[in-house]
Amino acid sequence: MGEGVLTGVREPGSREAGNSGEAARFLDAGLTRRSDGALLLAEVPVEEIARRAGTPAYVYNAAVIRDRFAELRDALQPLEHRINYAVKANSCLAVLSLLRELDAGCDIVSGGELRRALAAGFDPARIVFSGVGKRADELAVACQTRVGQINIESLEELDALAVQAQMVEGPPVRVAIRVNPDVTVDTHPYTRTAMAAAKFGIPADQVIETARRVAAHPRLELAGLAMHVGSQVLDPAPFEKGARRLAELIGALRAQGVGTLRSLDLGGGIGIRYKDEEPLTPRRLAEAVRPIVASLGLTIHVEPGRYLVGSAGLLLTGVLYRKHAGGTDYVIVDAGMNDLVRPSHYQAHHEIVVVHERGRAVKPVDVVGPICESGDFLALGRPLPEVQAGDVLAVLGAGAYGFVMSSNYNDRPRPPEILVDSGQWSVVRVRESIEDLLRSER
Ligand SMILES: *Cc1c(COP(=O)(O)O)cnc(C)c1O
């Protein structure tokens, strides 16, 4: 399926018909196009948001997040389960609050995310603390806050946690062991996390020994086992293999007399459609793991980030200039790699649609940002209808690992975040100012 199909000039009235690829991606984001060419996000004209909030700007569609959550919950329904949203995918407080209202728990990887999760009103008991390099001060706050579970990733981290656990009163601190299940995933090398040589998790052959150490500590309780095989995973097989390995280990631990196990955490990583991928549906995932985990008598945890919010987000960017150089047509826009780093960091594909389509001829262009780096692009050789200064482009699939990975490189203030819900839109995080950038310097 060609990229040009999405944004190509079509016969009047052919917009909804014919192209299931475009229909699918528009549906994923909750977008529609009016017959006059205006793009609507959940009935709200995107052009109006861009005009009033300015560009670049991140826009999230609450309805998409709710739909994804419902689909996952329904697929997992036959299992005793918990959906813990991976905060790092999009830590906007409005997004966190929305997910909390849906009864999600959350999965955090830093003290900063812990603060955010608490600020968004999450019950500490529903917070799981993951991450390969938690500092002593972060472990201390997690123990004091009584987060529901801390997933440890090395024996040395276990020792560091034990020190902090000794300093708090009350019931023992609940620990899960993140196991490296040694499965390889067909995703970008930077988002594979579960092959034997990865920095993540404790190798399967050290799990029993680690569990023994947890069990022997009066201030710790072994609550479960965890894994996370990678990100943007489209094939259920790695989840199935990993779940099988974890289930075997659960059996081995029980045979050793460990009686405190309550959870099996299958991690996140559910892949979505950015271009023409077949997304990993919750139903396929659930069907793959259910036969393995259903009879364990444990609560099954999942930690999706991208799946819940990725398709829900757009990055709006304004066209500044056009130019032709060395045989390439450039469209220079006001969003750069500091705003959305995925194209340059992961060679990621994001669909780009013209917000007000006027049916102009399509030709391939490089959509590039204002940053002083040749790696600063949103798309290369992308067929787009001809645009001019002042036009607005919507970069799709920008709800996960978008704003959260943005930076102030080139002293660029970060964009605002906008939530569209029930036919209304509101700025939930204002655009940074230059003053904000200077504030913390002496
Ligand atoms: C990043 C991460 C997730 C979420 O990954 P997605 O691909 O966004 O679903 C879940 N669990 C852990 C431990 C992670 O590091």
Coordinates of N, CA and C in Angstrom, one line a residue, residues 212-407:
R212 N 14.5 -16.8 46.4 CA 14.9 -17.3 47.7 C 15.3 -16.1 48.6
R213 N 16.1 -15.2 47.9 CA 16.6 -14.1 48.7 C 15.4 -13.1 49.1
V214 N 14.4 -13.0 48.2 CA 13.3 -12.1 48.5 C 12.5 -12.8 49.7
A215 N 12.3 -14.1 49.6 CA 11.5 -14.8 50.6 C 12.2 -14.8 51.9
A216 N 13.5 -14.8 51.9 CA 14.2 -14.8 53.2 C 14.2 -13.5 53.9
H217 N 13.8 -12.4 53.2 CA 13.9 -11.1 53.8 C 12.6 -10.7 54.5
P218 N 12.6 -10.4 55.8 CA 11.4 -10.1 56.5 C 10.6 -8.9 56.0
R219 N 11.2 -8.0 55.4 CA 10.5 -6.8 54.9 C 10.0 -6.8 53.5
L220 N 10.3 -8.0 52.8 CA 9.9 -8.1 51.4 C 9.0 -9.3 51.2
E221 N 8.1 -9.2 50.2 CA 7.2 -10.3 49.9 C 7.3 -10.5 48.4
L222 N 7.4 -11.8 47.9 CA 7.5 -12.0 46.5 C 6.0 -12.1 46.0
A223 N 5.6 -11.0 45.2 CA 4.2 -11.0 44.8 C 4.1 -11.6 43.4
G224 N 5.1 -11.7 42.6 CA 4.9 -12.2 41.3 C 6.1 -12.2 40.4
L225 N 5.9 -12.6 39.1 CA 6.9 -12.5 38.1 C 6.4 -11.6 37.0
A226 N 7.4 -11.0 36.3 CA 7.0 -10.0 35.3 C 7.9 -10.2 34.1
M227 N 7.5 -9.7 32.9 CA 8.3 -9.7 31.7 C 7.8 -8.5 30.9
H228 N 8.7 -8.1 30.0 CA 8.3 -7.1 29.0 C 9.2 -7.3 27.8
V229 N 8.5 -7.8 26.7 CA 9.4 -8.4 25.6 C 9.9 -7.4 24.6
G230 N 9.3 -6.2 24.6 CA 9.7 -5.2 23.6 C 8.5 -4.3 23.3
S231 N 8.7 -3.4 22.4 CA 7.7 -2.4 22.0 C 7.3 -2.5 20.6
Q232 N 6.1 -2.1 20.2 CA 5.6 -2.2 18.9 C 5.7 -3.6 18.4
V233 N 5.2 -4.6 19.2 CA 5.3 -6.0 18.8 C 4.0 -6.3 18.1
L234 N 4.1 -6.9 16.9 CA 2.9 -7.2 16.1 C 2.5 -8.7 16.1
D235 N 3.4 -9.5 16.6 CA 3.2 -10.9 16.6 C 2.9 -11.4 18.0
P236 N 1.9 -12.2 18.2 CA 1.6 -12.7 19.6 C 2.6 -13.7 20.1
A237 N 3.4 -14.3 19.2 CA 4.3 -15.4 19.6 C 5.2 -15.1 20.7
P238 N 5.9 -13.9 20.7 CA 6.8 -13.7 21.8 C 6.1 -13.6 23.2
F239 N 4.9 -13.1 23.2 CA 4.1 -13.1 24.4 C 3.8 -14.5 24.9
E240 N 3.5 -15.3 23.9 CA 3.1 -16.7 24.2 C 4.3 -17.4 24.8
K241 N 5.5 -17.3 24.1 CA 6.7 -17.9 24.5 C 7.1 -17.4 25.9
G242 N 7.1 -16.1 26.1 CA 7.4 -15.5 27.4 C 6.5 -16.0 28.5
A243 N 5.2 -16.0 28.2 CA 4.2 -16.5 29.2 C 4.5 -17.9 29.6
R244 N 4.9 -18.7 28.6 CA 5.1 -20.1 28.9 C 6.3 -20.2 29.9
R245 N 7.4 -19.4 29.6 CA 8.6 -19.5 30.4 C 8.2 -19.0 31.9
L246 N 7.4 -18.0 32.0 CA 7.0 -17.5 33.3 C 6.2 -18.5 34.0
A247 N 5.3 -19.2 33.3 CA 4.4 -20.2 33.9 C 5.2 -21.3 34.5
E248 N 6.3 -21.7 33.7 CA 7.2 -22.8 34.2 C 7.8 -22.4 35.5
L249 N 8.3 -21.1 35.5 CA 9.0 -20.6 36.7 C 8.0 -20.5 37.9
I250 N 6.8 -20.1 37.6 CA 5.8 -20.1 38.7 C 5.7 -21.5 39.3
G251 N 5.6 -22.5 38.5 CA 5.5 -23.9 38.9 C 6.7 -24.2 39.8
A252 N 7.9 -23.9 39.3 CA 9.1 -24.2 40.1 C 9.2 -23.5 41.4
L253 N 8.7 -22.2 41.4 CA 8.7 -21.5 42.7 C 7.7 -22.1 43.7
R254 N 6.6 -22.5 43.2 CA 5.6 -23.1 44.1 C 6.1 -24.4 44.7
A255 N 6.8 -25.2 43.8 CA 7.4 -26.4 44.2 C 8.5 -26.2 45.3
Q256 N 9.1 -25.0 45.3 CA 10.0 -24.7 46.4 C 9.3 -24.1 47.6
G257 N 8.0 -24.1 47.6 CA 7.3 -23.6 48.8 C 6.9 -22.2 48.8
V258 N 7.1 -21.4 47.7 CA 6.8 -20.0 47.7 C 5.3 -19.9 47.6
G259 N 4.6 -19.3 48.6 CA 3.2 -19.3 48.7 C 2.6 -17.9 48.6
T260 N 3.4 -16.9 48.2 CA 2.9 -15.5 48.3 C 2.6 -15.0 46.9
L261 N 2.8 -15.8 45.8 CA 2.6 -15.2 44.5 C 1.1 -14.9 44.2
R262 N 1.0 -13.7 43.6 CA -0.4 -13.2 43.3 C -0.5 -12.7 41.8
S263 N 0.6 -12.3 41.2 CA 0.5 -11.6 39.9 C 1.5 -12.2 38.9
L264 N 1.0 -12.2 37.6 CA 1.9 -12.5 36.5 C 1.8 -11.3 35.6
D265 N 2.9 -10.7 35.3 CA 2.9 -9.4 34.6 C 3.5 -9.7 33.2
L266 N 2.6 -9.6 32.2 CA 3.0 -9.9 30.8 C 3.6 -8.7 30.1
G267 N 3.7 -7.5 30.7 CA 4.4 -6.4 30.1 C 3.5 -5.6 29.2
G268 N 4.1 -4.8 28.4 CA 3.4 -4.0 27.4 C 3.9 -4.4 26.0
G269 N 3.9 -3.4 25.1 CA 4.5 -3.7 23.8 C 3.5 -3.9 22.6
I270 N 2.2 -4.0 22.9 CA 1.2 -4.3 21.9 C 1.4 -3.3 20.7
G271 N 1.6 -3.8 19.5 CA 1.9 -3.0 18.4 C 0.7 -2.4 17.7
I272 N 0.8 -1.2 17.2 CA -0.3 -0.5 16.5 C 0.0 -0.3 15.1
R273 N -1.0 0.3 14.3 CA -0.8 0.6 12.9 C -0.3 2.0 12.7
Y274 N 0.9 2.2 12.2 CA 1.4 3.5 11.8 C 1.2 3.7 10.3
K275 N 1.3 2.6 9.6 CA 1.3 2.7 8.1 C 0.3 1.7 7.6
D276 N 0.8 0.5 7.3 CA -0.1 -0.5 6.8 C 0.1 -1.8 7.6
E277 N 0.6 -1.7 8.8 CA 0.9 -2.9 9.6 C -0.5 -3.6 10.0
E278 N -0.4 -4.9 10.2 CA -1.6 -5.6 10.8 C -1.4 -5.4 12.3
P279 N -2.2 -4.6 13.0 CA -2.0 -4.4 14.4 C -2.2 -5.7 15.2
L280 N -1.5 -5.8 16.4 CA -1.8 -6.9 17.2 C -3.0 -6.6 18.0
T281 N -4.1 -7.3 17.7 CA -5.3 -7.0 18.5 C -5.3 -7.6 19.8
P282 N -5.9 -7.0 20.8 CA -6.0 -7.6 22.2 C -6.6 -9.0 22.1
R283 N -7.6 -9.2 21.2 CA -8.2 -10.6 21.1 C -7.1 -11.6 20.8
R284 N -6.3 -11.3 19.8 CA -5.2 -12.3 19.4 C -4.2 -12.5 20.5
L285 N -3.9 -11.4 21.2 CA -3.0 -11.5 22.3 C -3.6 -12.4 23.4
A286 N -4.8 -12.1 23.8 CA -5.5 -12.8 24.8 C -5.6 -14.3 24.5
E287 N -6.0 -14.6 23.2 CA -6.1 -16.0 22.8 C -4.8 -16.7 22.9
A288 N -3.7 -16.0 22.6 CA -2.3 -16.7 22.7 C -1.9 -17.0 24.1
V289 N -2.2 -16.1 25.0 CA -1.7 -16.3 26.4 C -2.7 -17.0 27.3
R290 N -4.0 -17.0 27.0 CA -5.0 -17.5 27.9 C -4.8 -18.9 28.3
P291 N -4.6 -19.8 27.3 CA -4.4 -21.2 27.7 C -3.2 -21.5 28.7
I292 N -2.2 -20.6 28.6 CA -1.0 -20.8 29.4 C -1.3 -20.2 30.8
V293 N -2.0 -19.1 31.0 CA -2.0 -18.4 32.2 C -3.3 -18.6 33.0
A294 N -4.4 -19.1 32.3 CA -5.7 -19.0 32.9 C -5.8 -19.9 34.2
S295 N -5.0 -21.0 34.2 CA -5.2 -21.9 35.4 C -4.2 -21.7 36.5
L296 N -3.4 -20.6 36.4 CA -2.3 -20.4 37.4 C -2.8 -19.9 38.7
G297 N -4.1 -19.3 38.7 CA -4.6 -18.7 39.9 C -4.0 -17.4 40.3
L298 N -3.5 -16.7 39.3 CA -2.8 -15.4 39.5 C -3.6 -14.3 38.8
T299 N -3.4 -13.1 39.3 CA -3.9 -11.9 38.5 C -3.0 -11.6 37.4
I300 N -3.5 -11.5 36.2 CA -2.6 -11.2 35.0 C -2.5 -9.7 34.8
H301 N -1.3 -9.2 34.9 CA -1.1 -7.8 34.6 C -0.6 -7.6 33.2
V302 N -1.1 -6.5 32.6 CA -0.5 -6.0 31.3 C -0.2 -4.6 31.5
E303 N 0.9 -4.1 30.7 CA 1.4 -2.7 30.9 C 1.5 -2.0 29.5
P304 N 0.4 -1.9 28.8 CA 0.5 -1.2 27.5 C 0.6 0.3 27.7
G305 N 1.5 0.8 26.8 CA 1.6 2.3 26.7 C 1.1 2.7 25.4
R306 N 1.9 2.5 24.4 CA 1.6 2.9 23.0 C 0.2 2.4 22.5
Y307 N -0.2 1.2 22.9 CA -1.5 0.7 22.4 C -2.6 1.6 22.8
L308 N -2.5 2.1 24.0 CA -3.7 2.9 24.6 C -3.7 4.3 24.0
V309 N -2.6 4.9 23.7 CA -2.5 6.3 23.4 C -1.9 6.7 22.0
G310 N -1.2 5.7 21.4 CA -0.5 6.0 20.2 C -1.3 6.6 19.1
S311 N -2.4 5.9 18.7 CA -3.2 6.3 17.6 C -4.1 7.5 18.0
A312 N -4.2 7.8 19.3 CA -5.1 8.9 19.7 C -4.5 10.3 19.5
G313 N -3.2 10.3 19.1 CA -2.5 11.6 19.1 C -2.1 12.1 17.7
L314 N -2.2 13.4 17.5 CA -1.7 14.1 16.3 C -0.7 15.1 16.7
L315 N 0.2 15.4 15.9 CA 1.1 16.6 16.0 C 0.7 17.5 14.9
L316 N 0.2 18.7 15.2 CA -0.1 19.7 14.2 C 1.1 20.5 13.9
T317 N 1.5 20.7 12.7 CA 2.6 21.5 12.4 C 2.3 22.4 11.2
G318 N 2.8 23.6 11.2 CA 2.5 24.6 10.1 C 3.6 24.6 9.1
V319 N 3.2 24.8 7.8 CA 4.2 24.9 6.8 C 4.8 26.3 6.8
L320 N 6.1 26.4 6.9 CA 6.8 27.7 6.9 C 7.2 28.1 5.4
Y321 N 8.0 27.2 4.8 CA 8.6 27.5 3.5 C 8.6 26.2 2.6
R322 N 8.8 26.5 1.3 CA 9.1 25.4 0.4 C 10.4 25.7 -0.3
K323 N 11.2 24.7 -0.6 CA 12.3 25.0 -1.5 C 12.7 23.7 -2.3
H324 N 13.4 23.9 -3.4 CA 13.9 22.8 -4.2 C 15.4 22.9 -4.2
A325 N 16.0 21.8 -3.8 CA 17.5 21.8 -3.8 C 18.0 20.4 -4.1
G326 N 18.9 20.3 -5.0 CA 19.6 19.1 -5.4 C 18.6 18.0 -5.8
G327 N 17.6 18.4 -6.5 CA 16.6 17.4 -7.0 C 15.5 17.0 -6.0
T328 N 15.6 17.6 -4.8 CA 14.6 17.3 -3.8 C 13.7 18.5 -3.5
D329 N 12.4 18.2 -3.3 CA 11.5 19.2 -2.9 C 11.3 19.2 -1.4
Y330 N 11.6 20.3 -0.8 CA 11.5 20.3 0.7 C 10.3 21.1 1.1
V331 N 9.6 20.6 2.2 CA 8.6 21.4 2.9 C 9.1 21.6 4.3
I332 N 9.4 22.9 4.6 CA 10.0 23.2 5.9 C 8.8 23.5 6.8
V333 N 8.7 22.8 7.9 CA 7.6 23.0 8.9 C 8.1 23.4 10.2
D334 N 7.2 23.8 11.1 CA 7.6 24.4 12.4 C 7.7 23.4 13.5
A335 N 7.6 22.1 13.2 CA 7.9 21.1 14.2 C 9.2 20.4 13.8
G336 N 10.0 20.2 14.7 CA 11.3 19.5 14.4 C 11.5 18.2 15.3
M337 N 12.7 17.7 15.1 CA 13.0 16.4 15.9 C 13.0 16.7 17.4
N338 N 13.1 17.9 17.8 CA 13.0 18.2 19.2 C 11.5 18.0 19.7
D339 N 10.5 18.2 18.8 CA 9.1 18.0 19.1 C 8.7 16.5 19.0
L340 N 9.1 15.9 17.9 CA 8.8 14.5 17.6 C 10.1 13.8 17.1
V341 N 10.7 13.0 17.9 CA 12.0 12.4 17.6 C 11.9 11.1 16.9
R342 N 10.7 10.5 16.9 CA 10.6 9.1 16.4 C 11.1 8.9 14.9
P343 N 10.8 9.8 14.0 CA 11.3 9.6 12.7 C 12.8 9.5 12.6
S344 N 13.5 10.4 13.3 CA 15.0 10.4 13.2 C 15.6 9.4 14.1
H345 N 15.0 9.1 15.3 CA 15.6 8.2 16.2 C 15.3 6.7 15.9
Y346 N 14.1 6.4 15.5 CA 13.7 5.0 15.1 C 13.5 4.8 13.7
Q347 N 13.7 5.8 12.8 CA 13.3 5.7 11.4 C 11.8 5.4 11.3
A348 N 11.1 5.9 12.2 CA 9.6 5.6 12.3 C 8.8 6.3 11.2
H349 N 7.8 5.6 10.8 CA 6.9 6.2 9.8 C 5.7 6.8 10.5
H350 N 5.4 8.0 10.2 CA 4.2 8.6 10.7 C 3.4 9.1 9.4
E351 N 2.2 8.8 9.3 CA 1.3 9.3 8.2 C 1.2 10.8 8.4
I352 N 1.2 11.5 7.3 CA 1.0 13.0 7.4 C -0.2 13.3 6.5
V353 N -1.1 14.1 7.0 CA -2.2 14.5 6.2 C -2.3 16.0 6.2
V354 N -2.8 16.6 5.1 CA -3.0 18.0 5.0 C -4.3 18.3 5.7
V355 N -4.3 19.3 6.6 CA -5.5 19.5 7.4 C -6.6 20.1 6.6
H356 N -6.3 21.0 5.7 CA -7.4 21.5 4.8 C -7.0 21.1 3.4
E357 N -7.6 20.0 2.9 CA -7.2 19.4 1.6 C -7.9 20.2 0.5
R358 N -7.1 20.6 -0.4 CA -7.7 21.4 -1.6 C -7.5 20.7 -2.9
G359 N -7.2 19.4 -2.8 CA -7.2 18.6 -4.1 C -6.0 19.0 -5.0
R360 N -4.9 19.4 -4.5 CA -3.8 19.7 -5.4 C -2.9 18.5 -5.7
A361 N -2.1 18.7 -6.8 CA -1.4 17.5 -7.3 C -0.4 17.0 -6.3
V362 N -0.2 15.7 -6.3 CA 0.6 15.0 -5.3 C 2.0 14.8 -5.9
K363 N 3.1 15.1 -5.1 CA 4.4 14.8 -5.4 C 5.2 14.5 -4.2
P364 N 6.3 13.7 -4.4 CA 7.1 13.3 -3.2 C 7.9 14.5 -2.6
V365 N 7.9 14.7 -1.3 CA 8.6 15.8 -0.7 C 9.3 15.3 0.6
D366 N 10.3 16.0 1.0 CA 10.9 15.8 2.3 C 10.3 16.8 3.2
V367 N 9.7 16.3 4.3 CA 9.1 17.2 5.3 C 10.1 17.3 6.4
V368 N 10.7 18.5 6.5 CA 11.8 18.7 7.4 C 11.5 19.9 8.4
G369 N 12.2 19.8 9.6 CA 12.0 20.8 10.6 C 13.1 21.9 10.6
P370 N 13.0 22.8 11.5 CA 13.9 24.0 11.5 C 15.2 23.7 12.2
I371 N 15.5 22.5 12.8 CA 16.6 22.3 13.6 C 17.9 22.1 12.8
C372 N 19.0 22.6 13.3 CA 20.3 22.5 12.6 C 20.9 21.1 12.7
E373 N 20.2 20.1 12.1 CA 20.7 18.8 12.0 C 20.1 18.2 10.7
S374 N 20.9 17.4 9.9 CA 20.4 16.8 8.7 C 19.4 15.7 9.1
G375 N 19.5 15.2 10.3 CA 18.6 14.1 10.8 C 17.2 14.7 11.2
D376 N 17.0 16.0 11.0 CA 15.8 16.6 11.5 C 14.7 16.5 10.4
F377 N 14.0 15.4 10.4 CA 12.9 15.3 9.4 C 11.7 14.6 10.0
L378 N 10.5 14.8 9.5 CA 9.3 14.1 9.9 C 9.0 13.0 8.8
A379 N 9.4 13.2 7.6 CA 9.2 12.2 6.5 C 10.1 12.6 5.4
L380 N 10.6 11.5 4.7 CA 11.4 11.7 3.5 C 10.8 11.1 2.3
G381 N 10.8 11.8 1.2 CA 10.3 11.3 -0.1 C 8.8 10.9 0.0
R382 N 8.1 11.7 0.8 CA 6.7 11.4 1.1 C 5.7 12.1 0.1
P383 N 4.9 11.3 -0.7 CA 4.0 11.9 -1.6 C 2.9 12.7 -0.8
L384 N 2.9 14.0 -1.0 CA 1.9 14.9 -0.4 C 1.3 15.8 -1.4
P385 N 0.0 16.2 -1.2 CA -0.5 17.2 -2.1 C 0.3 18.5 -2.0
E386 N 0.4 19.2 -3.0 CA 1.2 20.5 -2.9 C 0.6 21.4 -1.8
V387 N 1.6 21.9 -1.0 CA 1.2 22.7 0.1 C 1.9 24.1 0.0
Q388 N 1.4 25.0 0.8 CA 2.1 26.3 0.7 C 2.2 26.9 2.1
A389 N 3.0 27.9 2.3 CA 3.2 28.5 3.6 C 1.8 28.8 4.2
G390 N 1.7 28.5 5.5 CA 0.4 28.7 6.2 C -0.5 27.5 6.3
D391 N -0.3 26.5 5.4 CA -1.0 25.3 5.5 C -0.6 24.5 6.8
V392 N -1.5 23.7 7.3 CA -1.2 22.9 8.5 C -1.2 21.5 8.1
L393 N -0.3 20.7 8.6 CA -0.2 19.3 8.5 C -0.5 18.6 9.8
A394 N -1.1 17.4 9.7 CA -1.3 16.6 10.9 C -0.5 15.4 10.8
V395 N 0.4 15.2 11.8 CA 1.3 14.0 11.8 C 0.5 13.0 12.7
L396 N 0.1 11.9 12.1 CA -0.7 10.9 12.8 C 0.1 9.9 13.7
G397 N -0.6 9.3 14.6 CA 0.1 8.3 15.4 C 1.1 8.9 16.4
A398 N 0.9 10.1 16.8 CA 1.9 10.8 17.6 C 1.5 10.9 19.1
G399 N 0.5 10.0 19.5 CA 0.1 10.1 20.9 C 1.0 9.4 21.9
A400 N 1.9 8.5 21.4 CA 2.8 7.8 22.3 C 4.2 8.1 21.9
Y401 N 5.1 8.3 22.9 CA 6.5 8.6 22.7 C 6.6 9.9 21.7
G402 N 5.7 10.8 21.9 CA 5.7 12.0 21.1 C 6.2 13.1 22.1
F403 N 5.2 13.8 22.7 CA 5.6 14.9 23.6 C 6.6 14.5 24.7
V404 N 6.4 13.3 25.2 CA 7.3 12.8 26.3 C 8.8 12.7 25.9
M405 N 9.0 12.5 24.6 CA 10.4 12.4 24.2 C 10.9 13.8 23.6
S406 N 10.1 14.8 23.7 CA 10.5 16.1 23.2 C 11.5 16.8 24.0
S407 N 12.2 17.7 23.4 CA 13.3 18.4 24.2 C 13.3 19.8 23.8

